[in-house]
Amino acid sequence: MTALPVPPDAAPPLPAGGADIDLDLPYYLETGRECALFAAAHARRLPVLIAGPAGCGKSRFVAHMAARLGRPLVPVACHADLGSPDLIGRFVYTGSDTAWADGPLTRAVRIGAVCLLDGLGAARRDVIGVLGSLIGRQRRLVIGATGEVLEAPDGFMLVASDTAAGARPAPLPPEARQRFVALRLDVPAPEAEIAIVARESGLEAGRVAPLVRLAGRIRAMGTAPLAGGVSTRLLVHAAVLMTGGIGVERAILAAIVEPLAEDSDMRRALLAVVASIYG
Ligand code: ADP
């Protein structure tokens, strides 16, 4: 948890969630008490760092919460080449002249959006540096190139997610990490995962259940790329193919076995697990 002082105002009641209530709300099935924590952090203007394996619903969660809080979402996919101008902005040529063009982070601050820095751990260290004053008490974005200093409005929220090292938090410097509220998402429990995959794919729950059992067995194999690899996302892909009329074995091969198998031994091991469920 962060050591930042919090303003005295209480968190507003969290708007209702669930796609049954609002069809425009991105569907997200809560797996812990993450929605209330996120809303409380937003109300107190605290940044949030979400850790969890790839494909476990981090981006969907943030999209859902941004919609529930009535804020626009500005997602940024971080990668090793992402530098601070990619976030803050740069001067661009407009024929004979140059003009300043906001980057996504600057835009998010201006409009009071939820800015999701997806995979922040992969970004260059100078990126983490520019976040310093924004995740600090002042919530200021300093645009060095223009001299502009933006005060983040109340609606703005910085959210970072990271999957770089499985379920470990982003490898941020400790002084930066301690300014974030930490939130961990994990692979959903089987009942929840069945509900999610059925809802996302339109496949009936009775046909989703063996897919979730298969995922459970693969996760239990414990081999690093397999244990963390078979995400809810892969199950959704397999189920979507099945809904589209592809046979179960082909769907599993295309959506789960081939994307996961790094060599023929692993492929054989995976096929044996598939046979133990469907054989
Ligand atoms: P991440 O950002 O963690 O890599 P995503 O948010 O992109 O993962 O999730 C991948 C997919 O898994 C989503 O598109 C959605 O179909 C599904 N999903 C995973 N968890 C949930 C959840 N709790 N509620 C709804 N959908 C989920």
Short mmCIF file of C-alpha atoms and ligand atoms in Angstrom, two decimals, residues 27-29 31 53-60 196 200 232-233 236, ligand 1:
data_model
loop_
_atom_site.label_atom_id
_atom_site.label_comp_id
_atom_site.label_asym_id
_atom_site.label_seq_id
_atom_site.Cartn_x
_atom_site.Cartn_y
_atom_site.Cartn_z
CA TYR A 27 -18.14 -7.40 -19.17
CA TYR A 28 -15.98 -8.27 -16.19
CA LEU A 29 -16.62 -10.94 -13.60
CA THR A 31 -12.97 -12.57 -8.74
CA PRO A 53 -0.32 -13.49 -15.38
CA ALA A 54 -1.00 -12.63 -19.02
CA GLY A 55 -4.58 -13.09 -20.14
CA CYS A 56 -6.11 -13.19 -16.65
CA GLY A 57 -8.34 -10.17 -17.23
CA LYS A 58 -6.25 -7.15 -16.17
CA SER A 59 -7.04 -5.00 -19.21
CA ARG A 60 -10.69 -6.02 -19.18
CA ILE A 196 -16.38 -16.08 -18.10
CA GLU A 200 -17.32 -14.47 -23.80
CA THR A 232 -8.44 -17.54 -19.65
CA ARG A 233 -7.80 -15.75 -22.93
CA VAL A 236 -11.92 -18.04 -24.75
P1 ADP B 1 -4.58 -9.32 -19.50
O1 ADP B 1 -4.75 -7.85 -19.66
O2 ADP B 1 -4.48 -9.77 -18.06
O3 ADP B 1 -3.48 -9.90 -20.34
P2 ADP B 1 -7.20 -9.44 -20.70
O4 ADP B 1 -7.89 -8.45 -19.82
O5 ADP B 1 -6.87 -9.04 -22.08
O6 ADP B 1 -5.89 -10.04 -20.00
O7 ADP B 1 -8.10 -10.76 -20.67
C1 ADP B 1 -8.09 -11.69 -21.72
C2 ADP B 1 -9.48 -12.16 -21.97
O8 ADP B 1 -9.88 -13.03 -20.91
C3 ADP B 1 -10.51 -11.05 -21.98
O9 ADP B 1 -10.66 -10.52 -23.28
C4 ADP B 1 -11.76 -11.75 -21.53
O10 ADP B 1 -12.35 -12.43 -22.63
C5 ADP B 1 -11.25 -12.83 -20.60
N1 ADP B 1 -11.31 -12.57 -19.16
C6 ADP B 1 -10.34 -12.95 -18.28
N2 ADP B 1 -10.74 -12.68 -17.02
C7 ADP B 1 -11.98 -12.13 -17.10
C8 ADP B 1 -12.93 -11.67 -16.13
N3 ADP B 1 -12.66 -11.74 -14.80
N4 ADP B 1 -14.11 -11.18 -16.57
C9 ADP B 1 -14.37 -11.14 -17.90
N5 ADP B 1 -13.51 -11.57 -18.86
C10 ADP B 1 -12.33 -12.06 -18.47
#
